[in-house]
PDB file of C-alpha atoms in Angstrom:
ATOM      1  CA  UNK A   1      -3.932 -58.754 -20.712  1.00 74.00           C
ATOM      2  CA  UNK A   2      -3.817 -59.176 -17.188  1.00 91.00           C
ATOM      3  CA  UNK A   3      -2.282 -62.812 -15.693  1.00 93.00           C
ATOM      4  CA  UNK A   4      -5.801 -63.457 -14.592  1.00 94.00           C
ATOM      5  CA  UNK A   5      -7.483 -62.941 -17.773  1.00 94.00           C
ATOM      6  CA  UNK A   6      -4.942 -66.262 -18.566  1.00 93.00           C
ATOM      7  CA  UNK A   7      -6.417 -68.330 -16.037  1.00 93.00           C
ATOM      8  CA  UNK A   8     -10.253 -67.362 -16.571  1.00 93.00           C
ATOM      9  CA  UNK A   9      -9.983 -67.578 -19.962  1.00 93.00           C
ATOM     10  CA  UNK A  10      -7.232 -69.705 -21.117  1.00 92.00           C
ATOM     11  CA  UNK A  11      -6.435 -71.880 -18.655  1.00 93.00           C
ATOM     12  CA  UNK A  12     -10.691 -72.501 -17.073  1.00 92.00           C
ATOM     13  CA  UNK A  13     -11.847 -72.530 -20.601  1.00 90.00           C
ATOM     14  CA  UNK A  14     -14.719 -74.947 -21.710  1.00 88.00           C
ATOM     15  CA  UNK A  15     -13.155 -77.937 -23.732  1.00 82.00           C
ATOM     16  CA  UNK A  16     -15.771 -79.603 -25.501  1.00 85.00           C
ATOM     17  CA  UNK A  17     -17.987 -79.792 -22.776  1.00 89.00           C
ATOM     18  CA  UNK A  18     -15.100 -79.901 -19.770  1.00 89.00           C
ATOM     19  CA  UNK A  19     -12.889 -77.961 -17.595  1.00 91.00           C
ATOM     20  CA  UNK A  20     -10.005 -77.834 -15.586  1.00 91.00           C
ATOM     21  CA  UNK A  21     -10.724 -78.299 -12.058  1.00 90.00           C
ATOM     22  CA  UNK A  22      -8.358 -75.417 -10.888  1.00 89.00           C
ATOM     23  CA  UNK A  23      -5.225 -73.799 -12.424  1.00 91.00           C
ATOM     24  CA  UNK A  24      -2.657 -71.397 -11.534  1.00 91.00           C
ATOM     25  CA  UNK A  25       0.307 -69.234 -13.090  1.00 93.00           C
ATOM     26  CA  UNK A  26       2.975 -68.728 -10.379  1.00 91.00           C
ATOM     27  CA  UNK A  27       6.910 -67.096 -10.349  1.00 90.00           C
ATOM     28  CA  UNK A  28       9.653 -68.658 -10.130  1.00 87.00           C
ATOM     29  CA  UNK A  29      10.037 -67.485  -6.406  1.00 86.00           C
ATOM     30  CA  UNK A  30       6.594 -69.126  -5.764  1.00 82.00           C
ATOM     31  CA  UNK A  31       4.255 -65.656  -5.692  1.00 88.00           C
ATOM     32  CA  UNK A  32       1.001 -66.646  -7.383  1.00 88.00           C
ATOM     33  CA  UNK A  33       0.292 -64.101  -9.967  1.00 92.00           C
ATOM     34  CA  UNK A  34      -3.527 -65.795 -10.674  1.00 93.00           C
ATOM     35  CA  UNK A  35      -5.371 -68.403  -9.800  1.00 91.00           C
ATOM     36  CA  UNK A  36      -8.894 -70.307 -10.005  1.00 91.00           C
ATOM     37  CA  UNK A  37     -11.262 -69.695  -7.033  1.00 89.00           C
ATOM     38  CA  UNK A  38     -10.845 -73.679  -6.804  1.00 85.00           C
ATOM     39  CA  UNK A  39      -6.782 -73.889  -6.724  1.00 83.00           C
ATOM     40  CA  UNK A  40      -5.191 -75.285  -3.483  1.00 73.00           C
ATOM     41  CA  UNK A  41      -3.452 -72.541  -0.997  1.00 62.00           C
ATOM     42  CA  UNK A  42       0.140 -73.890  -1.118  1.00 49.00           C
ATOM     43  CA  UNK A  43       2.290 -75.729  -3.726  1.00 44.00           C
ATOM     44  CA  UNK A  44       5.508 -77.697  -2.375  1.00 40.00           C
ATOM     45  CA  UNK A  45       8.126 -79.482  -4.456  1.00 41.00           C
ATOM     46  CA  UNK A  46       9.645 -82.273  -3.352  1.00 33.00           C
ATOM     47  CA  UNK A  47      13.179 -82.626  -3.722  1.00 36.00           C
ATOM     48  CA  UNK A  48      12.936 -85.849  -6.102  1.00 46.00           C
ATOM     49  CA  UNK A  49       9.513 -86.241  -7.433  1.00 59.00           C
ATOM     50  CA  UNK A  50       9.534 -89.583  -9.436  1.00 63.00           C
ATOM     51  CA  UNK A  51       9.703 -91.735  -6.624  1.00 69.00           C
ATOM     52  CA  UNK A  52       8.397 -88.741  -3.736  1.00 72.00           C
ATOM     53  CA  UNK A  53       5.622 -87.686  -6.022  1.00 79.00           C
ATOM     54  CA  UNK A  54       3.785 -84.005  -6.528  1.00 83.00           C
ATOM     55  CA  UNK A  55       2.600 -82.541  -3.080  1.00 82.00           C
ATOM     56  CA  UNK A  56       0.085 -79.574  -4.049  1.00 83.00           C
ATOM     57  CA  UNK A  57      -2.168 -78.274  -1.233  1.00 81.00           C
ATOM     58  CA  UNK A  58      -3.043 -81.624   0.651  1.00 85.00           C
ATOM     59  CA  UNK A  59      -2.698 -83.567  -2.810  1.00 90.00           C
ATOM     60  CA  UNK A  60      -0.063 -85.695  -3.542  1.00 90.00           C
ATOM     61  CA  UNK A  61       0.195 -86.591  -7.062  1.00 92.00           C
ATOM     62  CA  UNK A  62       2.074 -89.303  -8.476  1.00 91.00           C
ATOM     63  CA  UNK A  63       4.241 -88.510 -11.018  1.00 88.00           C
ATOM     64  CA  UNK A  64       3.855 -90.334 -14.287  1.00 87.00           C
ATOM     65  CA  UNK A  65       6.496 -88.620 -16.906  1.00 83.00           C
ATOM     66  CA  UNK A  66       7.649 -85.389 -17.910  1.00 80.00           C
ATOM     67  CA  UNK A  67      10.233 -83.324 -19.253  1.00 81.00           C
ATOM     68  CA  UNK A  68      13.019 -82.179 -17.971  1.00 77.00           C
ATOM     69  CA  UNK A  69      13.056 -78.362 -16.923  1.00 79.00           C
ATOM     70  CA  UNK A  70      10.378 -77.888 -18.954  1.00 88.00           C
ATOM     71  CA  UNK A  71       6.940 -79.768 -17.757  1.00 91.00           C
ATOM     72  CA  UNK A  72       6.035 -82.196 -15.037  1.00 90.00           C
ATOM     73  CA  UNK A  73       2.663 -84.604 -15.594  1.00 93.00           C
ATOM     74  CA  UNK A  74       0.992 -86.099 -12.566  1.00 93.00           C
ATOM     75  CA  UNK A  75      -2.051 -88.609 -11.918  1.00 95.00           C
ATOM     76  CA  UNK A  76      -4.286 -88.918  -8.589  1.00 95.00           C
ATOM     77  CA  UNK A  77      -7.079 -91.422  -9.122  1.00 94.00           C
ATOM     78  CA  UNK A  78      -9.204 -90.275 -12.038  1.00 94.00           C
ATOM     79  CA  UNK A  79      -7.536 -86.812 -12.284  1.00 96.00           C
ATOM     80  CA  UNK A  80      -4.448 -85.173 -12.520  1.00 96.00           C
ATOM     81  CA  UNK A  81      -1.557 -82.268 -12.797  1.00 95.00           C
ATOM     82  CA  UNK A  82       0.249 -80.912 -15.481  1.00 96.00           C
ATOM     83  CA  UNK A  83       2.793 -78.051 -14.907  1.00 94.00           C
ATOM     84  CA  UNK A  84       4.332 -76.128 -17.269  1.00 94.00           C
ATOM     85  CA  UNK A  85       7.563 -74.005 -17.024  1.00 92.00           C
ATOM     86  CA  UNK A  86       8.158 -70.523 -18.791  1.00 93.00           C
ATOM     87  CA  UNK A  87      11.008 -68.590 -18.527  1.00 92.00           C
ATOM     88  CA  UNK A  88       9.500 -66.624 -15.282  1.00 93.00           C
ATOM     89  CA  UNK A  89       6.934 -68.745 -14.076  1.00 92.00           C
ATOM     90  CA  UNK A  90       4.901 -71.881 -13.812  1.00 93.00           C
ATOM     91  CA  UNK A  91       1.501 -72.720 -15.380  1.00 96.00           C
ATOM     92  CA  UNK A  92      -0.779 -75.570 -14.065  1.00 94.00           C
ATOM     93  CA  UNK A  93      -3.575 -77.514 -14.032  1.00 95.00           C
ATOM     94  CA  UNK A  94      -5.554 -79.656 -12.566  1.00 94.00           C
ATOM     95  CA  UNK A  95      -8.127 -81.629 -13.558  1.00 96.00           C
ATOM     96  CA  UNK A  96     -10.579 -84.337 -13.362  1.00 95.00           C
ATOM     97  CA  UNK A  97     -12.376 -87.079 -15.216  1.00 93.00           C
ATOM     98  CA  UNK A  98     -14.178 -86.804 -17.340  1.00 93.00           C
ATOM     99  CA  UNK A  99     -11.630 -84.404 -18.997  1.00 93.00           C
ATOM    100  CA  UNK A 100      -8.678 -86.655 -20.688  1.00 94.00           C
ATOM    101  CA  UNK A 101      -5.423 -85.866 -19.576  1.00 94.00           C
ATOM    102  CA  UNK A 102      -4.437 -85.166 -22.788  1.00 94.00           C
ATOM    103  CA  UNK A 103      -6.545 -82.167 -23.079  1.00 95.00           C
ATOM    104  CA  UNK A 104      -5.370 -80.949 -19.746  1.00 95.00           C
ATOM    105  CA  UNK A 105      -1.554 -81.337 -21.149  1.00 96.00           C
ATOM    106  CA  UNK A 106      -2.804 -79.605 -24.418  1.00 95.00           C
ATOM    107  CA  UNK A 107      -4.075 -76.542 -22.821  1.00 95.00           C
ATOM    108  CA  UNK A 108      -1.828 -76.155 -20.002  1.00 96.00           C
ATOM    109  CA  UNK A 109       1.333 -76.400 -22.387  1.00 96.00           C
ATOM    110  CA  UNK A 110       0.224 -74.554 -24.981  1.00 96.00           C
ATOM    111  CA  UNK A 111      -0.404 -71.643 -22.887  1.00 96.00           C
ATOM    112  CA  UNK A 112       3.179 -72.071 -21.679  1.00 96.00           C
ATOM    113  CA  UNK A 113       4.581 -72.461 -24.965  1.00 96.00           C
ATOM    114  CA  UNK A 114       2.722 -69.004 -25.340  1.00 96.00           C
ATOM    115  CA  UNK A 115       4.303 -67.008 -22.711  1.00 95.00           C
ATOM    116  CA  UNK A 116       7.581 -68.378 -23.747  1.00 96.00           C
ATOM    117  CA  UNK A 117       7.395 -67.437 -26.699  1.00 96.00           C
ATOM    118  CA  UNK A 118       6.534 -63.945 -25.567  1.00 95.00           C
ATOM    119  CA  UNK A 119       9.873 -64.291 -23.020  1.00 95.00           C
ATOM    120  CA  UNK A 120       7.632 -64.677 -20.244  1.00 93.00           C
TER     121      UNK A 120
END
């Protein structure tokens, strides 16, 4: 299965009725191996993100809890981020009301949990 087939159909996947607003699976070294047609150009992590917050594309997110080493969950008016690491890479999503972001921490984890598990 290629990385894209994870975004299109794991990641962009109809949840009763919603979906994410864009998502993304990049390395470790920050090379995006797939992406939604609707996720932002460039991802930047600030050193300290609690009190910094999540810049993603021209986004800042603020960052609400998480973690540590493993996932990072962040709010922006009525939407949000959540980012999930693997082993080689990072998986996230973004969404936007009126998805919950519960869902949007349910999918985007459990797809990370996935690749994990498969050492990915």
């Amino acid at each position: 299965m290629s990385w894209q087939t994870y975004v299109d159909d794991h990641l962009m996947c109809d949840f009763d009725g919603h979906t994410l607003a864009a998502a993304a699976i990049i390395g470790h070294d920050g090379t995006v191996w797939a992406q939604s047609s609707t996720f932002p150009e460039a991802l930047y992590e600030p050193g300290r993100l609690a009190p910094t917050g999540l810049l993603l594309g021209d986004t800042k997110y603020m960052v609400i809890q998480g973690e540590p080493g493993a996932v990072i969950r962040g709010k922006k008016g009525g939407g949000g981020i959540t980012v999930k690491k693997s082993k080689k890479g990072l998986v996230i999503g973004i969404y936007e009301e009126p998805l919950p972001p519960g869902q949007c921490n349910m999918i985007v984890e459990t797809l990370g949990d996935y690749l994990i598990e498969q050492g990915l």
